[in-house]
PDB file of N, CA and C in Angstrom:
ATOM      1  N   ILE A 141       0.789  -1.178  -0.162  1.00 87.00           N
ATOM      2  CA  ILE A 141      -0.057   0.037  -0.002  1.00 87.00           C
ATOM      3  C   ILE A 141       0.964   1.202   0.069  1.00 87.00           C
ATOM      4  N   GLN A 142       1.936   1.234   0.721  1.00 90.00           N
ATOM      5  CA  GLN A 142       2.742   2.353   0.916  1.00 90.00           C
ATOM      6  C   GLN A 142       3.495   2.717  -0.546  1.00 90.00           C
ATOM      7  N   ASN A 143       3.901   1.811  -1.284  1.00 92.00           N
ATOM      8  CA  ASN A 143       4.481   1.932  -2.877  1.00 92.00           C
ATOM      9  C   ASN A 143       3.312   2.620  -3.535  1.00 92.00           C
ATOM     10  N   HIS A 144       2.009   2.056  -3.416  1.00 93.00           N
ATOM     11  CA  HIS A 144       0.829   2.583  -4.166  1.00 93.00           C
ATOM     12  C   HIS A 144       0.588   3.988  -3.844  1.00 93.00           C
ATOM     13  N   LEU A 145       0.698   4.492  -2.574  1.00 93.00           N
ATOM     14  CA  LEU A 145       0.414   5.738  -2.149  1.00 93.00           C
ATOM     15  C   LEU A 145       1.593   6.620  -2.621  1.00 93.00           C
ATOM     16  N   GLU A 146       2.848   6.178  -2.573  1.00 93.00           N
ATOM     17  CA  GLU A 146       4.035   7.068  -3.083  1.00 93.00           C
ATOM     18  C   GLU A 146       3.858   7.323  -4.444  1.00 93.00           C
ATOM     19  N   GLN A 147       3.267   6.530  -5.271  1.00 95.00           N
ATOM     20  CA  GLN A 147       3.065   6.714  -6.664  1.00 95.00           C
ATOM     21  C   GLN A 147       1.868   7.783  -6.998  1.00 95.00           C
ATOM     22  N   GLY A 148       1.325   8.375  -5.890  1.00 95.00           N
ATOM     23  CA  GLY A 148       0.238   9.422  -6.023  1.00 95.00           C
ATOM     24  C   GLY A 148      -1.102   8.859  -6.173  1.00 95.00           C
ATOM     25  N   HIS A 149      -1.394   7.552  -5.793  1.00 96.00           N
ATOM     26  CA  HIS A 149      -2.681   6.905  -5.830  1.00 96.00           C
ATOM     27  C   HIS A 149      -3.154   6.832  -4.441  1.00 96.00           C
ATOM     28  N   VAL A 150      -4.388   6.707  -4.351  1.00 97.00           N
ATOM     29  CA  VAL A 150      -5.186   6.412  -3.170  1.00 97.00           C
ATOM     30  C   VAL A 150      -5.470   5.092  -2.932  1.00 97.00           C
ATOM     31  N   ALA A 151      -5.916   4.482  -1.839  1.00 96.00           N
ATOM     32  CA  ALA A 151      -6.438   3.095  -1.582  1.00 96.00           C
ATOM     33  C   ALA A 151      -7.665   3.130  -0.704  1.00 96.00           C
ATOM     34  N   ILE A 152      -8.706   2.449  -1.211  1.00 97.00           N
ATOM     35  CA  ILE A 152     -10.017   2.340  -0.388  1.00 97.00           C
ATOM     36  C   ILE A 152      -9.754   1.033   0.468  1.00 97.00           C
ATOM     37  N   VAL A 153      -9.931   1.228   1.804  1.00 95.00           N
ATOM     38  CA  VAL A 153      -9.423   0.194   2.674  1.00 95.00           C
ATOM     39  C   VAL A 153     -10.590  -0.032   3.823  1.00 95.00           C
ATOM     40  N   LEU A 154     -10.627  -1.382   4.022  1.00 96.00           N
ATOM     41  CA  LEU A 154     -11.664  -1.823   5.039  1.00 96.00           C
ATOM     42  C   LEU A 154     -10.886  -1.798   6.268  1.00 96.00           C
ATOM     43  N   VAL A 155     -11.523  -1.055   7.410  1.00 92.00           N
ATOM     44  CA  VAL A 155     -10.869  -0.830   8.655  1.00 92.00           C
ATOM     45  C   VAL A 155     -11.887  -1.159   9.837  1.00 92.00           C
ATOM     46  N   ASN A 156     -11.422  -1.444  10.912  1.00 90.00           N
ATOM     47  CA  ASN A 156     -12.241  -1.688  12.032  1.00 90.00           C
ATOM     48  C   ASN A 156     -12.522  -0.382  12.595  1.00 90.00           C
ATOM     49  N   ALA A 157     -13.841   0.241  12.598  1.00 84.00           N
ATOM     50  CA  ALA A 157     -14.149   1.445  13.056  1.00 84.00           C
ATOM     51  C   ALA A 157     -14.178   1.551  14.446  1.00 84.00           C
ATOM     52  N   VAL A 158     -14.080   0.593  15.197  1.00 82.00           N
ATOM     53  CA  VAL A 158     -13.975   0.572  16.626  1.00 82.00           C
ATOM     54  C   VAL A 158     -12.648   1.151  17.078  1.00 82.00           C
ATOM     55  N   VAL A 159     -11.646   0.921  16.420  1.00 84.00           N
ATOM     56  CA  VAL A 159     -10.320   1.262  16.778  1.00 84.00           C
ATOM     57  C   VAL A 159      -9.933   2.510  16.068  1.00 84.00           C
ATOM     58  N   LEU A 160     -10.724   3.084  15.186  1.00 82.00           N
ATOM     59  CA  LEU A 160     -10.347   4.201  14.280  1.00 82.00           C
ATOM     60  C   LEU A 160     -10.181   5.522  15.261  1.00 82.00           C
ATOM     61  N   VAL A 161      -9.076   6.203  15.075  1.00 81.00           N
ATOM     62  CA  VAL A 161      -8.922   7.384  15.663  1.00 81.00           C
ATOM     63  C   VAL A 161      -8.606   8.488  14.616  1.00 81.00           C
ATOM     64  N   CYS A 162      -8.797   9.719  15.035  1.00 79.00           N
ATOM     65  CA  CYS A 162      -8.429  10.909  14.259  1.00 79.00           C
ATOM     66  C   CYS A 162      -7.945  11.985  15.111  1.00 79.00           C
ATOM     67  N   GLU A 163      -6.751  12.397  15.023  1.00 78.00           N
ATOM     68  CA  GLU A 163      -6.088  13.433  15.704  1.00 78.00           C
ATOM     69  C   GLU A 163      -6.294  14.844  15.283  1.00 78.00           C
ATOM     70  N   LEU A 164      -6.958  14.914  13.968  1.00 74.00           N
ATOM     71  CA  LEU A 164      -7.107  16.239  13.495  1.00 74.00           C
ATOM     72  C   LEU A 164      -8.655  16.536  13.295  1.00 74.00           C
ATOM     73  N   CYS A 165      -9.540  15.427  13.523  1.00 69.00           N
ATOM     74  CA  CYS A 165     -10.940  15.669  13.436  1.00 69.00           C
ATOM     75  C   CYS A 165     -11.585  16.863  14.370  1.00 69.00           C
ATOM     76  N   SER A 166     -12.470  17.534  14.090  1.00 61.00           N
ATOM     77  CA  SER A 166     -13.115  18.451  14.922  1.00 61.00           C
ATOM     78  C   SER A 166     -14.077  17.756  16.003  1.00 61.00           C
ATOM     79  N   THR A 167     -14.590  16.609  15.671  1.00 60.00           N
ATOM     80  CA  THR A 167     -15.350  15.846  16.535  1.00 60.00           C
ATOM     81  C   THR A 167     -14.829  14.396  16.637  1.00 60.00           C
ATOM     82  N   PRO A 168     -14.873  13.772  17.861  1.00 57.00           N
ATOM     83  CA  PRO A 168     -14.292  12.434  17.922  1.00 57.00           C
ATOM     84  C   PRO A 168     -15.103  11.522  17.015  1.00 57.00           C
ATOM     85  N   VAL A 169     -14.234  10.518  16.487  1.00 58.00           N
ATOM     86  CA  VAL A 169     -14.877   9.371  15.603  1.00 58.00           C
ATOM     87  C   VAL A 169     -15.570   8.511  16.559  1.00 58.00           C
ATOM     88  N   LYS A 170     -16.882   8.290  16.224  1.00 55.00           N
ATOM     89  CA  LYS A 170     -17.480   7.371  17.128  1.00 55.00           C
ATOM     90  C   LYS A 170     -18.015   6.162  16.315  1.00 55.00           C
ATOM     91  N   TYR A 171     -18.012   4.950  16.830  1.00 48.00           N
ATOM     92  CA  TYR A 171     -18.473   3.752  16.134  1.00 48.00           C
ATOM     93  C   TYR A 171     -19.934   3.825  15.811  1.00 48.00           C
ATOM     94  N   CYS A 172     -20.748   4.502  16.637  1.00 50.00           N
ATOM     95  CA  CYS A 172     -22.206   4.563  16.220  1.00 50.00           C
ATOM     96  C   CYS A 172     -22.446   5.235  14.976  1.00 50.00           C
ATOM     97  N   CYS A 173     -21.716   6.240  14.573  1.00 51.00           N
ATOM     98  CA  CYS A 173     -21.993   6.905  13.266  1.00 51.00           C
ATOM     99  C   CYS A 173     -22.048   6.134  12.036  1.00 51.00           C
ATOM    100  N   PHE A 174     -21.598   4.772  12.084  1.00 48.00           N
ATOM    101  CA  PHE A 174     -21.497   4.077  10.883  1.00 48.00           C
ATOM    102  C   PHE A 174     -22.647   3.212  10.660  1.00 48.00           C
ATOM    103  N   LEU A 175     -23.624   3.308  11.435  1.00 52.00           N
ATOM    104  CA  LEU A 175     -24.805   2.386  11.187  1.00 52.00           C
ATOM    105  C   LEU A 175     -25.683   3.092  10.131  1.00 52.00           C
ATOM    106  N   PRO A 176     -26.424   2.173   9.376  1.00 54.00           N
ATOM    107  CA  PRO A 176     -27.095   2.727   8.357  1.00 54.00           C
ATOM    108  C   PRO A 176     -28.248   3.652   8.766  1.00 54.00           C
ATOM    109  N   VAL A 177     -28.765   4.588   7.972  1.00 51.00           N
ATOM    110  CA  VAL A 177     -29.923   5.472   8.525  1.00 51.00           C
ATOM    111  C   VAL A 177     -31.048   4.564   8.847  1.00 51.00           C
ATOM    112  N   GLY A 178     -31.836   5.051  10.013  1.00 54.00           N
ATOM    113  CA  GLY A 178     -32.797   4.137  10.352  1.00 54.00           C
ATOM    114  C   GLY A 178     -32.538   3.195  11.515  1.00 54.00           C
ATOM    115  N   GLN A 179     -31.400   2.891  11.665  1.00 54.00           N
ATOM    116  CA  GLN A 179     -30.997   1.935  12.728  1.00 54.00           C
ATOM    117  C   GLN A 179     -30.558   2.720  13.868  1.00 54.00           C
ATOM    118  N   LYS A 180     -30.649   2.064  15.158  1.00 55.00           N
ATOM    119  CA  LYS A 180     -30.418   2.849  16.382  1.00 55.00           C
ATOM    120  C   LYS A 180     -29.011   2.092  16.936  1.00 55.00           C
ATOM    121  N   CYS A 181     -28.338   3.040  17.474  1.00 56.00           N
ATOM    122  CA  CYS A 181     -27.013   2.582  18.151  1.00 56.00           C
ATOM    123  C   CYS A 181     -27.636   2.169  19.654  1.00 56.00           C
ATOM    124  N   PHE A 182     -27.064   0.949  20.044  1.00 52.00           N
ATOM    125  CA  PHE A 182     -27.487   0.312  21.187  1.00 52.00           C
ATOM    126  C   PHE A 182     -26.450   0.800  22.357  1.00 52.00           C
ATOM    127  N   CYS A 183     -25.548   1.653  22.051  1.00 54.00           N
ATOM    128  CA  CYS A 183     -24.517   2.136  22.901  1.00 54.00           C
ATOM    129  C   CYS A 183     -23.734   1.055  23.556  1.00 54.00           C
ATOM    130  N   ARG A 184     -23.433   0.022  22.811  1.00 58.00           N
ATOM    131  CA  ARG A 184     -22.718  -1.084  23.351  1.00 58.00           C
ATOM    132  C   ARG A 184     -21.568  -1.162  22.311  1.00 58.00           C
ATOM    133  N   LYS A 185     -20.321  -1.097  22.614  1.00 65.00           N
ATOM    134  CA  LYS A 185     -19.109  -1.013  21.740  1.00 65.00           C
ATOM    135  C   LYS A 185     -19.038  -2.385  21.312  1.00 65.00           C
ATOM    136  N   PRO A 186     -19.180  -2.739  19.944  1.00 72.00           N
ATOM    137  CA  PRO A 186     -18.977  -3.911  19.238  1.00 72.00           C
ATOM    138  C   PRO A 186     -17.374  -4.240  19.182  1.00 72.00           C
ATOM    139  N   ASP A 187     -17.202  -5.366  18.886  1.00 83.00           N
ATOM    140  CA  ASP A 187     -15.704  -5.902  18.886  1.00 83.00           C
ATOM    141  C   ASP A 187     -15.170  -5.574  17.539  1.00 83.00           C
ATOM    142  N   TYR A 188     -16.079  -5.610  16.484  1.00 86.00           N
ATOM    143  CA  TYR A 188     -15.684  -5.200  15.145  1.00 86.00           C
ATOM    144  C   TYR A 188     -16.761  -4.484  14.402  1.00 86.00           C
ATOM    145  N   GLN A 189     -16.510  -3.326  13.745  1.00 85.00           N
ATOM    146  CA  GLN A 189     -17.505  -2.625  12.920  1.00 85.00           C
ATOM    147  C   GLN A 189     -16.810  -2.234  11.629  1.00 85.00           C
ATOM    148  N   GLY A 190     -17.110  -2.986  10.536  1.00 89.00           N
ATOM    149  CA  GLY A 190     -16.441  -2.826   9.342  1.00 89.00           C
ATOM    150  C   GLY A 190     -16.679  -1.504   8.847  1.00 89.00           C
ATOM    151  N   HIS A 191     -15.735  -0.669   8.147  1.00 91.00           N
ATOM    152  CA  HIS A 191     -15.989   0.660   7.652  1.00 91.00           C
ATOM    153  C   HIS A 191     -15.050   0.959   6.593  1.00 91.00           C
ATOM    154  N   PHE A 192     -15.235   1.443   5.592  1.00 94.00           N
ATOM    155  CA  PHE A 192     -14.296   1.836   4.411  1.00 94.00           C
ATOM    156  C   PHE A 192     -13.793   3.302   4.582  1.00 94.00           C
ATOM    157  N   VAL A 193     -12.630   3.463   4.454  1.00 93.00           N
ATOM    158  CA  VAL A 193     -11.986   4.869   4.360  1.00 93.00           C
ATOM    159  C   VAL A 193     -11.033   4.918   3.143  1.00 93.00           C
ATOM    160  N   VAL A 194     -10.666   6.140   2.769  1.00 95.00           N
ATOM    161  CA  VAL A 194      -9.782   6.387   1.596  1.00 95.00           C
ATOM    162  C   VAL A 194      -8.479   6.792   2.262  1.00 95.00           C
ATOM    163  N   VAL A 195      -7.527   5.826   1.985  1.00 95.00           N
ATOM    164  CA  VAL A 195      -6.188   6.185   2.404  1.00 95.00           C
ATOM    165  C   VAL A 195      -5.458   6.992   1.524  1.00 95.00           C
ATOM    166  N   CYS A 196      -5.032   8.174   1.882  1.00 95.00           N
ATOM    167  CA  CYS A 196      -4.257   9.015   0.870  1.00 95.00           C
ATOM    168  C   CYS A 196      -2.924   9.391   1.112  1.00 95.00           C
ATOM    169  N   GLY A 197      -2.481   8.746   2.214  1.00 94.00           N
ATOM    170  CA  GLY A 197      -0.883   9.220   2.424  1.00 94.00           C
ATOM    171  C   GLY A 197      -0.441   8.702   3.810  1.00 94.00           C
ATOM    172  N   PHE A 198       0.763   8.773   4.009  1.00 93.00           N
ATOM    173  CA  PHE A 198       1.365   8.274   5.412  1.00 93.00           C
ATOM    174  C   PHE A 198       2.598   9.197   5.601  1.00 93.00           C
ATOM    175  N   ASN A 199       2.958   9.007   6.804  1.00 92.00           N
ATOM    176  CA  ASN A 199       4.297   9.708   7.352  1.00 92.00           C
ATOM    177  C   ASN A 199       5.082   8.581   7.968  1.00 92.00           C
ATOM    178  N   ARG A 200       6.228   8.110   7.353  1.00 91.00           N
ATOM    179  CA  ARG A 200       7.008   7.044   7.909  1.00 91.00           C
ATOM    180  C   ARG A 200       7.614   7.599   9.364  1.00 91.00           C
ATOM    181  N   LYS A 201       8.005   8.639   9.416  1.00 94.00           N
ATOM    182  CA  LYS A 201       8.731   9.211  10.819  1.00 94.00           C
ATOM    183  C   LYS A 201       7.742   9.017  11.977  1.00 94.00           C
ATOM    184  N   THR A 202       6.477   9.588  11.639  1.00 91.00           N
ATOM    185  CA  THR A 202       5.666   9.478  12.798  1.00 91.00           C
ATOM    186  C   THR A 202       4.609   8.256  12.951  1.00 91.00           C
ATOM    187  N   GLY A 203       4.718   7.547  11.890  1.00 88.00           N
ATOM    188  CA  GLY A 203       3.825   6.190  11.839  1.00 88.00           C
ATOM    189  C   GLY A 203       2.296   6.831  11.515  1.00 88.00           C
ATOM    190  N   SER A 204       2.152   7.957  11.037  1.00 89.00           N
ATOM    191  CA  SER A 204       0.696   8.393  10.773  1.00 89.00           C
ATOM    192  C   SER A 204       0.319   7.998   9.429  1.00 89.00           C
ATOM    193  N   ILE A 205      -1.025   7.776   9.439  1.00 91.00           N
ATOM    194  CA  ILE A 205      -1.743   7.374   8.109  1.00 91.00           C
ATOM    195  C   ILE A 205      -2.773   8.467   8.016  1.00 91.00           C
ATOM    196  N   PHE A 206      -2.838   8.916   6.860  1.00 92.00           N
ATOM    197  CA  PHE A 206      -3.667  10.144   6.441  1.00 92.00           C
ATOM    198  C   PHE A 206      -4.833   9.385   5.608  1.00 92.00           C
ATOM    199  N   TYR A 207      -6.001   9.611   6.090  1.00 92.00           N
ATOM    200  CA  TYR A 207      -7.273   9.069   5.414  1.00 92.00           C
ATOM    201  C   TYR A 207      -8.351   9.978   5.353  1.00 92.00           C
ATOM    202  N   ASN A 208      -9.307   9.771   4.517  1.00 90.00           N
ATOM    203  CA  ASN A 208     -10.614  10.517   4.323  1.00 90.00           C
ATOM    204  C   ASN A 208     -11.693   9.486   4.759  1.00 90.00           C
ATOM    205  N   ASN A 209     -12.333  10.017   5.827  1.00 87.00           N
ATOM    206  CA  ASN A 209     -13.476   9.181   6.285  1.00 87.00           C
ATOM    207  C   ASN A 209     -14.887   9.501   5.680  1.00 87.00           C
ATOM    208  N   PRO A 210     -15.461   8.806   4.841  1.00 86.00           N
ATOM    209  CA  PRO A 210     -16.676   9.376   4.118  1.00 86.00           C
ATOM    210  C   PRO A 210     -18.008   9.567   5.103  1.00 86.00           C
ATOM    211  N   ALA A 211     -17.764   9.073   6.400  1.00 80.00           N
ATOM    212  CA  ALA A 211     -18.768   9.429   7.492  1.00 80.00           C
ATOM    213  C   ALA A 211     -18.747  10.820   7.959  1.00 80.00           C
ATOM    214  N   TYR A 212     -17.643  11.488   7.633  1.00 75.00           N
ATOM    215  CA  TYR A 212     -17.584  12.928   8.143  1.00 75.00           C
ATOM    216  C   TYR A 212     -17.134  13.881   7.062  1.00 75.00           C
ATOM    217  N   SER A 213     -17.637  15.114   7.158  1.00 71.00           N
ATOM    218  CA  SER A 213     -17.528  16.153   6.225  1.00 71.00           C
ATOM    219  C   SER A 213     -16.173  16.847   6.390  1.00 71.00           C
ATOM    220  N   ASP A 214     -15.563  16.731   7.520  1.00 62.00           N
ATOM    221  CA  ASP A 214     -14.297  17.444   7.793  1.00 62.00           C
ATOM    222  C   ASP A 214     -13.211  16.685   7.668  1.00 62.00           C
TER     223      ASP A 214
END
C-alpha cells in the first residue's frame, strides 16, 4: 500500500471503525455513526465494525496514516 500511495494513488481500505482514531477531526470518531440510516445505536461497543476509508498518504517518521472518512465532512 505504501508503494501505491508513493506513486500518488489512493487506496480504499476496510478498517475496524471501533479502533479508528483521528487526531485532526473536529469531533471524535464514534463507532455509532457508521450504522445505516434508520438503525439505532445500542450504545454497546462492538468488537468489530467494518467501515471503508480512503487512505491518501502516510508519514513514515511519525507512523501516521492520512485518510478521508466518508462518514464525516471535515
